[in-house]
Amino acid sequence: MAKAFNLLTSDLDVSSESDLSVSSRASNRSLRVAEKERRKSEAEDPFLLALKYFSEVKAGTPWMGNDVLERNLVLVERMGLTRGLPPEVISTMLDYAMSLRMGAPCVRVLKFLIPATVVPQEAIVRAVAWLCVGKIAISTQVLFLKWVLTFFDMIDSKDHLRSIYGFIFNFVTEEHLCPYICHLLYLLTRKDMLHQRSFIFSLSPQGRQPFLLHLLSLYKVFCPELVTTALPSKLRGGFKNHVTPWKGVLNAIQKRNTGQVTSDIRLTIGVKDGSNSRKRKCNHLQLPSLNSAVQRNLSSTNSRKVFPLEQLHSFPELLDNLHRIELPSQMGSLLGSSLALCYLDYVQDDSAFLRLNFWLGHALHEGKKASPYAQNCVLPVSTCQNCSPLCLFYAYVLSRAPQEGFFSTESFLYKFLNVWDGSLLRPQILGLLSHIPVVPSSCIHQLLFEPLMQLFFSSTLFFKCSVIECLNDMLLKWLTWHSVYSVEDGLDISLNSHTPMNMTLSGFMDSVMELVLFVGRLATVGLQLEGCSSLLLSFVLDFYETVCDMFLKFELPLVVMPPVGVFYPALFATDPVSVDRLCFIMCRYKQNLTAAKFQQQEHVFHISSQTYREFNRYQLLMVSTLWNSRLFQPGMAVEVDHNLLALSKVPEPSASFTLIRHPAFVGYALDFHLKAGKHWEWYLEFLFSHGYLGLQQFVQSNINWHPGSGTKSQGQGDGQPTNG
């Protein structure tokens, strides 16, 4: 039985092997048939035959009268100008052109070499190697560099290009190639590359050309010790947006292939229409489209290193791909994506900030050329009022631009304030104004105060309130920089790392002092012009709520009291909220001055005695007015002749502004009288129950009062003020 079982098992094994053999033969037959069909289709496809021709053509083959060459060139050229060329075709044709196997067709090939998706970096590396041979004409080398700069965003990766950085750098000495080489180096440079190189000092043959200065400025940001040349603070010109034969064709191909333009290689100017007008049109201004070198239809092998910026749709995706994102060459495109701006803030790349600063400077000054009459104006206001696309462009750029540490936006603001009418782009301009870094006291009047003062005094109430709110935000920003980012060393203080200004602590305090005094002057005149408007007074008190806490909240050894033009309108205001807020502000002043007095005794710093006297005078006046009924008596800050008071026929004029008779609280006094009769000892509790916490703090800290003890509003009380 065991023998029979073994025979049966042997038969099954033979049968199984036979089935596998038949299956394998069938599979091999299918593969041979598929390979045969592929070869047959390749043999019949003229485009593939043309590509094979260019990859196998021998060097020295004549090109004049070569019908096969012409036929194959026409096939590839038609494909390139209509649908674009795939990466493998780009690699083959670029190697054919730069190797000069057949000489003259090189320029023609470069002109129709338009990628459909990406450009393989290996193809560019081989092309640079052909440049080093020295057989290519200068004009052809320039055309090749323009081609690389045009499609720089479409290069699949740039690691190998950066590995030959030194070879590319050697071409800086070529006079005709230098502008394009500097631009390419500017795009390729990273901070970690410069510490390993020692060739930066040779950047001198071409003199102080703009393109060289921009490259040097980037080197100086990364490695200041390697650049000993003094660079101007403002760089003009720079890298030009050269007119090339590929831009319009690329846009047309991408529109045809994907239905939308995925790579806008213009800096700020869109594709021109068919108009022959030589004037710059406002509606040509637009932001570059957000894109990266990696397109959606790439294989995983090409996209494993770089994550496309346009595919970022959520914050978790940004966190998962932080180390795979590469910034585009068109930094202005980042303004179209909040996630891209978050990434820019995370990487803290100095070159990225420098590039975006350059783009912002170019974009914000683009309007100057939009009108032939705007010779002394950054943005022609009359032109913008009649050209909504230009206004929309500026509004979008100013609202989306990161506003900290970019000198281009500050420079634009300082020039624009001199021609601003106060209404054009008001939210964007005031928002930009509130974010500027600390301005030295020596130039703050000329740059900010003088143009703002002219607008403020001739503007509407709404604009006055907006300016005060803007300056309050500016002060808060400055104080936050001081309390958070400052690093004190004796009297030296270094502000935010992105702020190009380092100043001493005394210099910072001078700037803050000038700002506070300026707002005090604006508020004084503004309240007079607007009849002590409650709305304007509210914004002014917002500002002084920030000022009164500069010492305790922001650790700035500076105390500045409000001017009488602000104090008296708040004390005698007709609305109770203003009086309550003034009481709160005075309580905060008292706490700050008390704390400063203790530190002053330890010789940490010095607060002027004039500040203490001014505070005491204000506090004594408030207690005498609101509590002791001594407003117009001799020795008070407000003195009025008795004969004049008699002519007013006001009974007990000294008690006219107590908490019972004050115009701001007289309504509460009447309501209390109707509800509680003559039990005035509970009147203050009645006021406090309505939420006037500032008044409650002032009374509790400055007046000898206890619940149920009465108001003593007829001058019979003995409560005395505290003189700080």
XYZ file of C-alpha atoms in Angstrom:
724
model
C 0.000 0.000 0.000
C 2.856 2.358 0.730
C 4.286 1.611 -2.733
C 0.983 2.516 -4.357
C 0.862 5.747 -2.420
C 4.394 6.691 -3.566
C 3.486 6.015 -7.201
C 0.392 8.204 -6.870
C 2.424 11.027 -5.344
C 5.022 10.793 -8.130
C 2.306 11.018 -10.791
C 0.850 14.129 -9.116
C 4.274 15.820 -9.045
C 4.873 15.110 -12.717
C 1.427 16.465 -13.567
C 2.057 19.652 -11.533
C 5.444 20.258 -13.192
C 3.857 19.783 -16.581
C 1.157 22.381 -15.798
C 3.755 24.898 -14.601
C 5.824 24.363 -17.722
C 2.827 24.992 -19.945
C 1.916 28.139 -17.976
C 5.491 29.437 -18.147
C 5.668 28.865 -21.888
C 2.359 30.715 -22.345
C 3.615 33.642 -20.259
C 6.891 33.846 -22.194
C 4.962 33.736 -25.441
C 2.812 36.677 -24.273
C 5.912 38.683 -23.365
C 7.487 37.983 -26.742
C 4.323 39.037 -28.520
C 4.115 42.279 -26.453
C 7.791 43.057 -27.136
C 7.286 42.403 -30.827
C 4.269 44.721 -30.919
C 6.235 47.437 -29.074
C 9.127 47.221 -31.511
C 6.696 47.307 -34.378
C 4.989 50.438 -32.995
C 8.365 52.074 -32.412
C 9.401 51.279 -35.921
C 6.213 52.889 -37.188
C 6.309 55.981 -34.840
C 8.268 58.713 -36.641
C 8.772 60.720 -33.409
C 10.516 57.808 -31.704
C 12.597 57.249 -34.800
C 13.596 60.909 -34.750
C 14.550 60.691 -31.090
C 16.617 57.572 -31.812
C 18.332 59.417 -34.632
C 19.439 62.298 -32.383
C 20.698 59.947 -29.679
C 22.815 57.879 -32.129
C 23.980 60.442 -34.693
C 27.745 60.524 -35.078
C 29.819 63.609 -34.408
C 30.896 65.352 -37.561
C 27.820 64.359 -39.574
C 27.142 67.177 -42.077
C 24.011 69.203 -41.495
C 23.783 71.283 -44.650
C 21.555 69.507 -47.175
C 20.777 66.722 -44.718
C 17.127 65.899 -45.409
C 16.962 63.254 -42.664
C 18.133 65.792 -40.086
C 15.634 68.370 -41.261
C 12.754 65.889 -41.220
C 13.560 64.731 -37.693
C 14.099 68.289 -36.439
C 10.695 69.321 -37.754
C 9.030 66.394 -35.948
C 10.588 67.185 -32.574
C 10.150 70.928 -33.064
C 6.452 70.527 -33.777
C 6.023 68.405 -30.662
C 7.964 70.870 -28.510
C 6.019 73.934 -29.643
C 2.592 72.317 -29.400
C 2.568 69.850 -26.495
C 5.970 70.188 -24.870
C 8.671 67.548 -24.549
C 8.855 64.815 -21.877
C 11.924 64.648 -19.591
C 13.752 61.913 -21.530
C 13.382 63.870 -24.778
C 14.670 67.034 -23.060
C 17.705 65.095 -21.876
C 18.449 63.627 -25.309
C 17.956 66.831 -27.285
C 19.888 69.030 -24.834
C 22.843 66.644 -24.922
C 22.663 66.612 -28.731
C 22.615 70.405 -28.942
C 25.320 71.190 -26.387
C 27.715 68.521 -27.683
C 27.786 70.273 -31.099
C 27.732 66.951 -32.958
C 26.347 68.690 -36.012
C 27.209 72.325 -35.204
C 24.663 74.887 -36.360
C 21.321 73.283 -35.255
C 22.227 73.911 -31.576
C 20.465 77.290 -31.368
C 17.395 75.984 -33.164
C 17.114 73.047 -30.769
C 17.358 75.288 -27.708
C 14.536 77.480 -29.003
C 12.003 74.647 -29.167
C 13.250 72.813 -26.064
C 10.131 73.401 -23.945
C 9.363 70.869 -21.194
C 5.902 69.436 -20.772
C 6.444 68.486 -17.109
C 9.949 68.818 -15.652
C 13.568 69.257 -16.674
C 15.964 66.490 -15.512
C 18.792 68.041 -13.530
C 21.219 65.465 -14.960
C 20.654 66.932 -18.424
C 21.658 70.398 -17.170
C 24.718 68.975 -15.395
C 25.885 67.370 -18.656
C 25.196 70.624 -20.513
C 27.329 72.569 -18.024
C 30.074 70.030 -18.622
C 29.868 70.804 -22.347
C 30.173 74.511 -21.494
C 33.500 73.787 -19.814
C 34.843 72.334 -23.071
C 34.922 75.849 -24.511
C 33.737 75.062 -28.049
C 30.303 76.691 -27.827
C 29.852 80.259 -29.087
C 29.246 82.944 -26.432
C 25.829 83.806 -27.870
C 24.798 80.154 -27.623
C 26.049 79.966 -24.030
C 23.981 83.040 -23.162
C 20.926 81.432 -24.781
C 21.470 78.253 -22.786
C 21.736 80.164 -19.489
C 18.548 82.068 -20.310
C 16.897 78.708 -20.945
C 18.023 77.384 -17.559
C 16.801 80.503 -15.727
C 13.469 80.417 -17.544
C 12.747 76.818 -16.563
C 14.548 76.871 -13.214
C 11.319 76.151 -11.321
C 10.725 73.068 -13.464
C 14.028 71.354 -12.652
C 13.111 68.153 -10.800
C 15.869 68.520 -8.184
C 18.851 70.767 -7.671
C 21.173 68.713 -5.463
C 23.533 67.734 -8.292
C 23.512 71.269 -9.649
C 24.637 72.555 -6.271
C 27.387 69.936 -6.231
C 28.958 71.624 -9.294
C 28.498 75.115 -7.808
C 32.222 75.804 -8.074
C 32.327 74.982 -11.795
C 29.406 77.324 -12.442
C 31.054 80.020 -10.339
C 34.148 80.006 -12.570
C 32.084 81.510 -15.399
C 31.642 84.753 -13.383
C 34.806 86.066 -15.022
C 33.152 85.884 -18.470
C 31.865 89.379 -19.207
C 28.878 88.324 -21.338
C 27.876 85.429 -19.095
C 28.305 87.182 -15.741
C 24.727 88.594 -15.356
C 23.174 85.184 -15.986
C 25.709 83.229 -13.953
C 25.166 85.559 -10.973
C 21.421 85.058 -11.255
C 21.809 81.280 -11.384
C 24.222 81.283 -8.437
C 21.817 83.495 -6.488
C 19.077 80.887 -6.936
C 21.331 77.944 -6.079
C 23.134 79.416 -3.051
C 22.540 77.992 0.401
C 24.145 78.963 3.660
C 25.836 75.623 4.323
C 27.585 75.760 0.937
C 29.562 78.939 1.575
C 31.401 77.738 4.668
C 33.146 75.119 2.526
C 34.294 77.458 -0.233
C 37.010 80.062 -0.546
C 36.384 81.586 -3.972
C 34.116 84.456 -2.945
C 36.960 86.934 -2.758
C 37.556 86.675 -6.502
C 34.300 88.507 -7.260
C 35.883 91.694 -8.504
C 36.626 91.730 -12.245
C 33.296 93.219 -13.293
C 33.292 96.046 -10.755
C 30.168 97.137 -8.884
C 27.565 95.834 -11.304
C 24.033 95.430 -9.859
C 23.913 91.681 -10.461
C 27.251 91.184 -8.701
C 26.181 93.361 -5.775
C 22.996 91.334 -5.309
C 24.962 88.100 -5.261
C 27.448 89.609 -2.819
C 24.604 90.823 -0.599
C 23.361 87.238 -0.340
C 26.873 86.017 0.514
C 27.170 88.730 3.146
C 23.914 87.636 4.767
C 25.186 84.053 5.031
C 28.879 84.672 5.763
C 29.670 88.310 6.590
C 33.307 87.478 7.279
C 33.869 86.342 3.685
C 32.725 89.619 2.085
C 34.905 92.589 2.923
C 33.531 94.858 0.183
C 31.270 97.668 1.417
C 27.814 97.253 -0.095
C 25.231 100.036 -0.511
C 22.227 99.897 1.799
C 19.834 100.131 -1.146
C 20.481 97.986 -4.207
C 18.874 98.985 -7.468
C 18.479 97.061 -10.671
C 19.619 93.560 -9.941
C 18.548 90.594 -12.032
C 16.527 91.509 -15.085
C 13.463 89.618 -16.210
C 14.843 88.895 -19.682
C 12.559 88.514 -22.667
C 13.004 84.941 -23.899
C 11.352 82.995 -26.739
C 9.903 80.335 -24.414
C 7.596 82.176 -22.013
C 4.513 82.672 -24.143
C 4.822 79.214 -25.690
C 5.153 77.574 -22.272
C 2.012 79.267 -20.993
C 0.092 78.218 -24.090
C 1.283 74.601 -23.754
C 0.378 74.411 -20.082
C -3.041 75.896 -20.703
C -3.607 73.305 -23.391
C -2.303 70.407 -21.285
C -3.755 71.161 -17.858
C -6.377 73.835 -18.443
C -4.515 76.371 -16.352
C -1.145 78.011 -16.114
C 0.894 76.119 -13.533
C 4.127 78.043 -13.867
C 4.137 81.787 -14.232
C 7.717 82.754 -14.963
C 7.037 86.458 -15.187
C 7.932 88.367 -12.039
C 4.928 90.656 -11.811
C 3.776 91.146 -15.386
C 1.294 88.788 -16.994
C 1.375 87.563 -20.584
C 0.833 90.453 -22.957
C -2.197 90.645 -25.179
C -2.179 91.583 -28.828
C -2.167 95.308 -28.184
C 0.674 97.286 -29.716
C 0.471 100.055 -27.143
C 3.852 100.953 -25.700
C 2.391 102.078 -22.348
C 2.410 99.850 -19.308
C -1.116 98.645 -18.587
C -2.313 98.423 -15.007
C -4.262 95.221 -15.592
C -1.085 93.353 -16.525
C -0.002 93.252 -12.887
C -0.547 89.953 -11.160
C 1.066 87.674 -8.600
C 3.121 84.731 -9.854
C 1.310 81.427 -9.532
C 2.389 79.190 -6.677
C 4.239 76.264 -8.157
C 7.259 74.072 -7.680
C 9.431 72.014 -9.948
C 7.499 68.852 -9.160
C 4.251 68.420 -11.094
C 1.345 66.198 -10.177
C 1.940 63.643 -12.925
C 5.497 62.758 -11.922
C 6.444 59.275 -10.905
C 7.223 58.505 -7.300
C 10.905 58.148 -8.123
C 11.087 61.766 -9.217
C 8.948 63.219 -6.452
C 10.326 61.398 -3.434
C 12.782 64.218 -2.639
C 10.702 67.330 -3.266
C 7.066 67.937 -2.319
C 5.140 70.317 -4.627
C 4.053 73.524 -2.903
C 0.821 73.629 -4.883
C -0.208 70.283 -3.362
C -0.222 71.663 0.191
C -3.850 71.836 1.269
C -3.713 71.470 5.049
C -1.446 72.170 7.980
C -0.869 68.444 8.733
C 0.455 68.016 5.187
C 2.854 70.886 5.821
C 4.111 69.251 9.025
C 4.584 65.885 7.301
C 6.606 67.362 4.434
C 8.612 70.136 6.090
C 11.949 68.690 5.020
C 10.898 67.886 1.453
C 9.711 71.331 0.357
C 11.903 73.532 -1.804
C 11.145 77.221 -2.212
C 10.367 78.392 -5.762
C 12.430 80.939 -7.621
C 9.389 83.252 -7.853
C 9.139 84.207 -4.180
C 6.142 86.428 -4.834
C 4.058 83.305 -5.411
C 4.274 82.540 -1.674
C 1.914 85.448 -0.980
C -0.922 83.448 -2.524
C -0.794 80.693 0.095
C -1.070 80.973 3.864
C 0.569 77.562 4.240
C 3.521 78.673 2.139
C 3.944 81.747 4.350
C 3.848 79.485 7.438
C 6.611 77.388 5.888
C 8.657 80.511 5.148
C 8.329 81.608 8.762
C 9.372 78.134 9.951
C 12.509 77.687 7.865
C 13.934 81.131 8.833
C 16.028 81.055 5.654
C 17.928 84.330 5.270
C 18.222 83.879 1.501
C 14.463 83.369 1.237
C 13.791 86.572 3.185
C 16.295 88.426 1.014
C 14.698 87.132 -2.182
C 11.170 87.976 -1.031
C 12.371 91.419 0.037
C 13.756 91.947 -3.475
C 10.482 90.808 -5.058
C 8.407 93.055 -2.794
C 10.618 96.021 -3.640
C 10.121 95.390 -7.341
C 6.376 94.788 -7.056
C 5.620 97.783 -4.846
C 7.495 100.126 -7.174
C 5.986 98.695 -10.357
C 3.201 101.279 -10.265
C 5.708 104.082 -10.719
C 6.079 103.097 -14.378
C 2.368 102.768 -14.956
C 1.970 106.484 -15.633
C 4.287 108.888 -17.490
C 3.262 111.650 -15.051
C 4.420 109.775 -11.919
C 8.055 110.794 -11.846
C 8.236 111.694 -8.164
C 5.606 109.304 -6.881
C 6.021 105.677 -5.943
C 2.400 104.889 -6.713
C 0.531 107.346 -8.972
C -2.587 108.040 -6.956
C -4.536 109.572 -9.823
C -3.745 106.564 -11.959
C -4.806 104.104 -9.268
C -8.136 105.818 -8.750
C -8.979 105.150 -12.378
C -7.431 101.698 -12.551
C -8.986 99.184 -10.189
C -6.779 96.206 -11.212
C -3.668 98.090 -10.100
C -5.324 99.024 -6.817
C -6.400 95.437 -6.265
C -2.868 94.242 -6.955
C -1.374 96.648 -4.418
C -4.081 95.887 -1.880
C -3.397 92.156 -2.154
C 0.377 92.494 -1.974
C 0.269 94.855 1.021
C -2.244 92.732 2.896
C -0.496 89.401 2.286
C 3.138 90.465 2.537
C 4.994 89.548 5.716
C 5.610 92.999 7.116
C 8.352 92.387 9.665
C 11.943 92.968 8.659
C 11.406 93.829 4.981
C 13.064 97.120 4.127
C 11.313 97.255 0.750
C 7.881 97.629 2.359
C 9.218 100.242 4.774
C 10.848 102.221 1.964
C 7.620 102.091 -0.025
C 5.654 103.344 2.991
C 7.960 106.266 3.747
C 7.743 107.526 0.156
C 4.049 106.811 -0.277
C 2.993 108.739 2.847
C 4.169 111.971 1.217
C 1.673 111.597 -1.659
C -1.103 109.688 0.097
C -4.566 111.218 0.203
C -5.640 109.200 3.251
C -8.298 107.165 1.465
C -6.554 105.064 -1.187
C -5.702 101.594 0.186
C -6.271 102.915 3.708
C -6.533 99.544 5.543
C -3.404 98.203 3.836
C -1.315 101.351 4.362
C -2.287 101.702 8.031
C -1.688 97.989 8.565
C 1.746 98.341 7.018
C 2.422 101.413 9.154
C 1.560 99.566 12.367
C 4.136 96.837 11.599
C 7.205 98.911 10.834
C 10.153 98.396 13.205
C 11.501 101.019 15.553
C 12.459 104.219 13.756
C 15.370 106.255 15.207
C 14.262 109.447 16.890
C 16.562 111.464 14.611
C 14.511 110.681 11.491
C 11.090 109.678 12.810
C 9.714 113.206 12.372
C 10.621 113.449 8.711
C 9.636 109.892 7.783
C 6.381 109.487 9.722
C 5.198 112.408 11.810
C 5.196 115.219 9.243
C 3.155 113.434 6.528
C 0.761 111.927 9.096
C 0.222 115.295 10.797
C -0.831 116.954 7.543
C -3.319 114.180 6.827
C -4.631 114.005 10.394
C -5.603 117.649 10.809
C -7.391 117.845 7.449
C -9.194 114.497 7.591
C -12.483 113.111 8.831
C -13.232 111.830 12.315
C -13.072 108.240 11.093
C -9.574 108.730 9.688
C -8.394 110.372 12.924
C -9.611 107.354 14.897
C -7.895 104.992 12.430
C -4.569 106.816 12.756
C -4.665 106.760 16.584
C -5.501 103.047 16.509
C -2.665 102.407 14.055
C -0.141 104.264 16.218
C -1.338 102.336 19.269
C -0.692 99.067 17.416
C 2.736 100.367 16.417
C 3.593 101.193 20.030
C 2.408 97.765 21.180
C 4.615 96.150 18.542
C 7.658 98.123 19.607
C 7.107 97.371 23.280
C 6.585 93.680 22.535
C 9.864 93.575 20.605
C 11.552 95.143 23.618
C 10.074 92.790 26.211
C 10.352 89.550 24.218
C 13.246 89.787 21.773
C 15.591 92.196 23.471
C 18.931 90.962 24.800
C 20.313 93.504 27.209
C 24.036 93.994 27.657
C 24.558 97.050 29.775
C 22.716 99.703 27.789
C 22.835 97.841 24.469
C 19.671 96.327 23.126
C 19.265 94.209 19.994
C 15.770 94.100 18.561
C 14.141 91.388 16.471
C 16.637 89.413 14.384
C 14.730 90.276 11.231
C 14.870 93.967 12.068
C 17.897 95.588 10.455
C 18.345 97.980 13.332
C 20.377 97.626 16.501
C 20.213 100.531 18.907
C 20.960 101.324 22.505
C 18.284 101.163 25.158
C 18.366 104.951 25.473
C 17.872 105.250 21.700
C 14.886 102.930 21.873
C 13.402 104.928 24.746
C 13.898 108.157 22.788
C 11.921 106.730 19.863
C 9.109 105.564 22.144
C 9.063 108.939 23.894
C 8.803 110.768 20.564
C 5.935 108.529 19.482
C 3.989 109.036 22.720
C 4.479 112.815 22.657
C 3.454 112.933 18.991
C 0.221 111.055 19.679
C -0.414 113.416 22.606
C -0.170 116.417 20.274
C -2.406 114.754 17.677
C -4.992 113.847 20.319
C -5.025 117.341 21.835
C -5.651 119.107 18.520
C -7.932 116.350 17.238
C -10.229 116.543 20.259
C -10.444 120.305 19.854
C -11.291 120.006 16.153
C -13.921 117.305 16.722
C -15.576 118.918 19.781
C -14.209 116.314 22.226
C -15.877 113.491 20.331
C -16.496 110.452 22.534
C -15.455 108.149 19.698
C -12.080 109.811 19.196
C -11.578 110.067 22.959
C -12.129 106.303 23.230
C -9.266 105.577 20.797
C -7.045 108.079 22.598
C -7.708 106.391 25.936
C -6.891 103.027 24.302
C -3.485 104.459 23.482
C -2.867 105.716 27.020
C -3.922 102.387 28.488
C -0.856 101.046 26.678
C 1.349 103.968 27.733
C 0.468 103.817 31.437
C 1.709 100.204 31.752
C 5.019 100.454 29.875
C 7.072 99.862 33.017
C 5.264 96.965 34.711
C 3.906 95.192 31.628
C 6.750 95.716 29.142
C 9.691 96.350 31.503
C 10.553 99.657 29.879
C 11.889 102.227 32.404
C 9.794 105.052 30.991
C 6.647 106.789 32.291
C 4.952 109.509 30.217
C 1.845 111.286 31.494
C -0.967 112.339 29.131
C -1.138 116.035 28.194
C -3.769 118.321 29.683
C -5.523 118.319 26.282
C -6.330 114.661 26.863
C -6.729 114.609 30.645
C -9.362 117.338 30.978
C -11.644 116.158 28.127
C -11.628 112.692 29.736
C -12.263 114.013 33.253
C -15.129 116.286 32.166
C -16.539 113.919 29.514
C -20.274 113.529 29.229
C -20.121 109.735 28.972
C -19.361 107.685 32.115
C -17.173 105.164 30.235
C -14.510 107.807 29.495
C -14.378 108.927 33.141
C -14.192 105.320 34.300
C -11.326 104.555 31.886
C -9.449 107.681 33.031
C -9.735 106.452 36.632
C -8.343 103.061 35.600
C -5.444 104.692 33.713
C -4.544 106.847 36.714
C -4.564 103.770 38.966
C -2.162 102.016 36.600
C 0.066 105.105 36.519
C 0.165 105.056 40.310
C 1.195 101.382 40.410
C 3.893 101.884 37.756
C 5.322 104.977 39.450
C 5.292 103.280 42.855
C 7.214 100.286 41.467
C 9.600 102.589 39.616
C 10.238 104.580 42.800
C 11.471 101.472 44.633
C 13.834 100.522 41.793
C 14.973 104.112 41.495
C 16.074 103.976 45.115
C 18.271 101.010 44.139
C 19.874 103.184 41.414
C 18.600 100.953 38.594
C 17.305 103.889 36.555
C 15.875 107.372 37.020
C 12.350 108.726 36.491
C 12.114 112.496 36.247
C 10.707 114.292 39.287
C 8.622 116.336 36.867
C 6.697 113.148 36.039
C 5.877 112.581 39.716
C 4.752 116.209 40.164
C 2.541 115.975 37.088
C 0.938 112.769 38.323
C 0.322 114.232 41.783
C -1.295 117.307 40.278
C -3.631 115.180 38.149
C -4.570 112.894 41.021
C -5.210 115.782 43.433
C -7.431 117.431 40.860
C -9.432 114.241 40.298
C -10.014 113.666 44.004
C -10.915 117.323 44.555
C -13.306 117.283 41.616
C -15.044 113.931 42.009
C -15.022 113.688 45.819
C -14.114 116.786 47.843
C -16.022 119.467 45.872
C -12.970 121.760 45.616
C -12.749 122.154 41.881
C -12.462 125.963 41.543
C -10.967 126.764 44.913
C -7.604 128.576 45.235
C -4.612 126.299 44.871
C -6.344 123.903 42.501
C -5.140 123.371 38.936
C -8.357 124.894 37.577
C -8.896 128.375 39.004
C -11.757 130.622 37.906
C -12.477 134.122 39.208
C -15.321 134.216 41.781
C -17.079 137.069 39.950
C -17.114 135.002 36.766
C -18.497 132.021 38.655
C -21.213 134.249 40.127
C -22.247 135.354 36.639
C -22.802 131.741 35.679
C -25.545 131.514 38.360
C -24.612 127.875 38.991
C -25.270 126.911 42.640
C -22.191 125.508 44.358
C -19.961 125.536 41.234
C -17.164 123.716 43.090
C -19.437 120.690 43.442
C -20.597 120.688 39.819
C -18.463 117.680 38.876
C -18.786 115.430 41.902
C -19.902 111.853 41.366
C -23.512 112.966 42.004
C -23.578 116.088 39.803
C -21.058 115.107 37.145
C -22.717 115.230 33.682
C -21.531 111.687 33.055
C -23.186 110.287 36.224
C -26.161 112.583 36.773
C -28.445 110.034 35.121
C -27.367 107.374 37.613
C -27.864 109.868 40.484
C -31.452 110.544 39.404
C -32.131 106.832 39.016
C -30.677 106.149 42.472
C -32.707 108.991 44.020
C -35.924 107.558 42.596
C -35.117 104.078 43.885
C -33.380 104.724 47.213
C -34.466 108.186 48.252
C -31.842 110.044 50.292
C -29.697 107.055 51.276
C -26.653 108.477 49.482
C -24.268 106.391 51.570
C -25.005 103.526 49.143
C -24.634 105.573 45.960
C -21.072 104.438 45.207
C -22.087 100.795 45.599
C -24.874 101.546 43.128
C -22.353 102.942 40.617
C -19.953 100.063 41.078
C -22.742 97.566 40.453
C -23.008 98.922 36.900
C -19.489 97.700 36.050
C -17.392 100.833 36.548
C -14.379 98.937 37.836
C -11.905 101.719 36.996
C -13.832 104.147 39.185
C -14.033 101.531 41.935
C -10.251 100.971 41.881
C -9.610 104.716 41.961
C -11.901 105.288 44.939
C -10.546 102.326 46.893
C -6.896 103.267 46.315
C -7.099 107.066 46.755
C -10.025 107.887 49.063
C -10.767 106.922 52.664
C -14.085 105.315 51.901
C -15.867 102.180 53.089
C -19.188 100.729 51.926
C -22.095 102.534 53.540
C -20.029 105.530 54.656
C -21.580 107.905 52.137
C -20.212 110.042 49.298
C -19.621 113.294 51.236
C -20.147 115.053 47.986
C -21.014 118.428 49.591
C -17.456 119.091 50.722
C -17.996 117.846 54.263
C -15.904 114.713 54.035
C -12.382 114.200 55.175
C -11.171 111.861 52.445
C -7.749 112.916 51.205
C -5.978 111.887 48.005
C -2.894 109.735 47.950
C -0.012 111.616 46.445
C 1.855 108.672 44.956
